[in-house]
Amino acid sequence: MGNCAIVGINWGDEGKGRMVDLLTEKYDVVVRYQGGGNAGHTVINEFGKFALHLLPSGIFRKETVNILGNGVALDPENLLKEMDEVISKGVALTPDNLKISNRVSLLIPWHRDLDELEEARLKDKKFGSTKQGIAPFYSDKYQKKTILAGELFYPEKFRSHLADLLEWKNLSLTKIYGAKPYTMEDLEEWIQKYCERIKPYVCDTGAFLKQAQKEGKSIMFEAQLGSLRDLDYGIHPYTTSSNNIAAYAPIGSGIPSAKIDDIVGVVKAYSTCVGEGPFVCEMFGDEAEELRKAGFEYGAKTGRPRRVGPIDLVATKYGVEVQAATEIALTKLDVLSYLDKIPVCTHYILNGEQIDDFPFPAALAEATPVIEYMDGWKCDVSMIRKYEDLPVQARNYIEFIEKRIECPITYVSVGPERDSIIYR
Ligand code: GDP
């Protein structure tokens, strides 16, 4: 069994959490390699329904070791909230099944404040941040102005490093935004309440992964968000502040030498997008509202209504390419069952020309979609488990997408539950 990555092909919210939860059974280790509390993976299983933001989705499997890699924005306060929630539902969490990289940077409460203050300053030009402090956190990381979880084992150095950061950070808080400064007492409280509680889980996860590889164990890399939100390959500046593409997975996990044998790209049967930025195939009015309701498209973290549209094959093909996906899981096919005719965005029109290739971000706002309509199947497919039992219209839809994105669709998800899946 080799390693695999489960990644989002579009704007995020593709249903990666349900795919990781389904496939973890086959893997010994699940690693989160980027992002933080800004996106939520929904997992429904025998323990209940969970919106996981930081915890790897393999946390529900007894034998699976879950790792928060060095590329993650580790917010101790939010992580503990999540840990307490899963523990309260009967899931055992110990340093044996949950490990935090000693090289991961800690998200400090001021990152959340700065996120909020900057969004408020931007007013109608805001990015639509989830205000979890992610952009200020990664900016600081690039400036080498963060503190690593492993420094907790050197308490004196930890505090003096934090004091230096405090002095610097208070300048931005007070002088740029006119906000209240932090004190060392505030930070001491943060250390005692949150950092000390996560400390038992902090270890050299790179060494653990190296050993696991040596022993022939298989690793699953779990991504957050999707290709179009990747810091380098997404729709700049409406991206997240980290790299979520599979190529970054070994780096953000702590095992840069790891080879990924299989990259499962998760694609939703229609498009959704949270936050600001160009969304070429966006639908509005009643048509949009109907789809939003059918798919329950409200953010897992914020509850915000998601923007919706038909599947966008231009963006999806680009997403497949940048992820180097080897196979596709198509999710939420069941949601489209109410439609007589299913819209599909096949191309864009840009500067009067029909194009196939995803344009440069600055040109996206000028692009308009070319929509084709396919026959709907108009029946409930949520109980179907065999591909050949799907109505011919549904199979036509899947095969049309597959041909255009040039990647095999090997899983079709027809419901949120673990077993609502068709293996193809
Ligand atoms: P993620 O961040 O990519 O894991 O996606 P989210 O958790 O934000 O969104 C996926 C949502 O769709 C969750 O509420 C899932 O339970 C739900 N879901 C996933 N797959 C399916 C499916 O095939 N059908 C339906 N109806 N819901 C699904």
PDB file of C-alpha atoms and ligand atoms in Angstrom, residues 12-18 39-44 49 225 266 268 294-297 300 306 330-335 412-417 420, ligand 1:
ATOM      1  CA  GLY A  12     -12.959  24.023  -1.098  1.00  0.00           C
ATOM      2  CA  ASP A  13     -15.949  22.339   0.571  1.00  0.00           C
ATOM      3  CA  GLU A  14     -15.849  19.554  -2.006  1.00  0.00           C
ATOM      4  CA  GLY A  15     -16.463  16.871   0.609  1.00  0.00           C
ATOM      5  CA  LYS A  16     -12.840  15.975   1.370  1.00  0.00           C
ATOM      6  CA  GLY A  17     -13.670  15.173   4.998  1.00  0.00           C
ATOM      7  CA  ARG A  18     -16.120  12.411   4.040  1.00  0.00           C
ATOM      8  CA  ALA A  39     -12.095  25.683   6.898  1.00  0.00           C
ATOM      9  CA  GLY A  40     -14.184  22.834   8.170  1.00  0.00           C
ATOM     10  CA  HIS A  41     -14.364  19.205   7.130  1.00  0.00           C
ATOM     11  CA  THR A  42     -17.689  17.609   7.858  1.00  0.00           C
ATOM     12  CA  VAL A  43     -17.548  13.978   8.914  1.00  0.00           C
ATOM     13  CA  ILE A  44     -20.577  11.851   9.748  1.00  0.00           C
ATOM     14  CA  LYS A  49     -21.595  14.593  13.070  1.00  0.00           C
ATOM     15  CA  LEU A 225      -9.636  23.974   0.771  1.00  0.00           C
ATOM     16  CA  VAL A 266     -12.384  15.664  -4.718  1.00  0.00           C
ATOM     17  CA  LYS A 268     -18.413  18.408  -6.193  1.00  0.00           C
ATOM     18  CA  ALA A 294     -30.833  21.158  -2.001  1.00  0.00           C
ATOM     19  CA  GLY A 295     -27.117  20.874  -1.209  1.00  0.00           C
ATOM     20  CA  PHE A 296     -27.320  22.600   2.170  1.00  0.00           C
ATOM     21  CA  GLU A 297     -24.583  24.975   1.064  1.00  0.00           C
ATOM     22  CA  ALA A 300     -19.152  24.634   8.071  1.00  0.00           C
ATOM     23  CA  ARG A 306     -22.120  29.612  -0.134  1.00  0.00           C
ATOM     24  CA  LEU A 330     -17.224  13.120  -7.454  1.00  0.00           C
ATOM     25  CA  THR A 331     -19.408  14.094  -4.490  1.00  0.00           C
ATOM     26  CA  LYS A 332     -22.997  15.239  -3.953  1.00  0.00           C
ATOM     27  CA  LEU A 333     -24.387  13.713  -7.124  1.00  0.00           C
ATOM     28  CA  ASP A 334     -27.623  13.074  -5.176  1.00  0.00           C
ATOM     29  CA  VAL A 335     -28.149  16.826  -4.754  1.00  0.00           C
ATOM     30  CA  VAL A 412     -19.202   8.698  -6.805  1.00  0.00           C
ATOM     31  CA  SER A 413     -20.644   9.943  -3.522  1.00  0.00           C
ATOM     32  CA  VAL A 414     -24.433   9.960  -3.244  1.00  0.00           C
ATOM     33  CA  GLY A 415     -24.878  11.016   0.383  1.00  0.00           C
ATOM     34  CA  PRO A 416     -22.967  12.366   3.376  1.00  0.00           C
ATOM     35  CA  GLU A 417     -22.814   9.059   5.284  1.00  0.00           C
ATOM     36  CA  SER A 420     -23.144   6.355   0.612  1.00  0.00           C
TER      37      SER A 420
HETATM   38  P1  GDP B   1     -14.761  19.546   2.917  1.00  0.00           P
HETATM   39  O1  GDP B   1     -14.206  20.752   3.601  1.00  0.00           O
HETATM   40  O2  GDP B   1     -14.181  19.380   1.550  1.00  0.00           O
HETATM   41  O3  GDP B   1     -14.646  18.317   3.731  1.00  0.00           O
HETATM   42  O4  GDP B   1     -16.295  19.798   2.669  1.00  0.00           O
HETATM   43  P2  GDP B   1     -17.428  20.289   3.723  1.00  0.00           P
HETATM   44  O5  GDP B   1     -17.420  19.426   4.877  1.00  0.00           O
HETATM   45  O6  GDP B   1     -17.335  21.738   3.932  1.00  0.00           O
HETATM   46  O7  GDP B   1     -18.710  20.109   2.803  1.00  0.00           O
HETATM   47  C1  GDP B   1     -19.161  18.955   2.406  1.00  0.00           C
HETATM   48  C2  GDP B   1     -20.583  18.807   2.912  1.00  0.00           C
HETATM   49  O8  GDP B   1     -21.280  17.955   2.060  1.00  0.00           O
HETATM   50  C3  GDP B   1     -20.687  18.178   4.276  1.00  0.00           C
HETATM   51  O9  GDP B   1     -21.817  18.651   4.941  1.00  0.00           O
HETATM   52  C4  GDP B   1     -20.836  16.696   3.963  1.00  0.00           C
HETATM   53  O10 GDP B   1     -21.483  15.950   4.972  1.00  0.00           O
HETATM   54  C5  GDP B   1     -21.690  16.786   2.741  1.00  0.00           C
HETATM   55  N1  GDP B   1     -21.491  15.708   1.776  1.00  0.00           N
HETATM   56  C6  GDP B   1     -20.323  15.138   1.375  1.00  0.00           C
HETATM   57  N2  GDP B   1     -20.549  14.262   0.391  1.00  0.00           N
HETATM   58  C7  GDP B   1     -21.896  14.303   0.143  1.00  0.00           C
HETATM   59  C8  GDP B   1     -22.742  13.644  -0.791  1.00  0.00           C
HETATM   60  O11 GDP B   1     -22.313  12.865  -1.633  1.00  0.00           O
HETATM   61  N3  GDP B   1     -24.070  13.966  -0.759  1.00  0.00           N
HETATM   62  C9  GDP B   1     -24.584  14.848   0.135  1.00  0.00           C
HETATM   63  N4  GDP B   1     -25.885  15.083   0.094  1.00  0.00           N
HETATM   64  N5  GDP B   1     -23.812  15.481   1.029  1.00  0.00           N
HETATM   65  C10 GDP B   1     -22.483  15.210   1.018  1.00  0.00           C
END
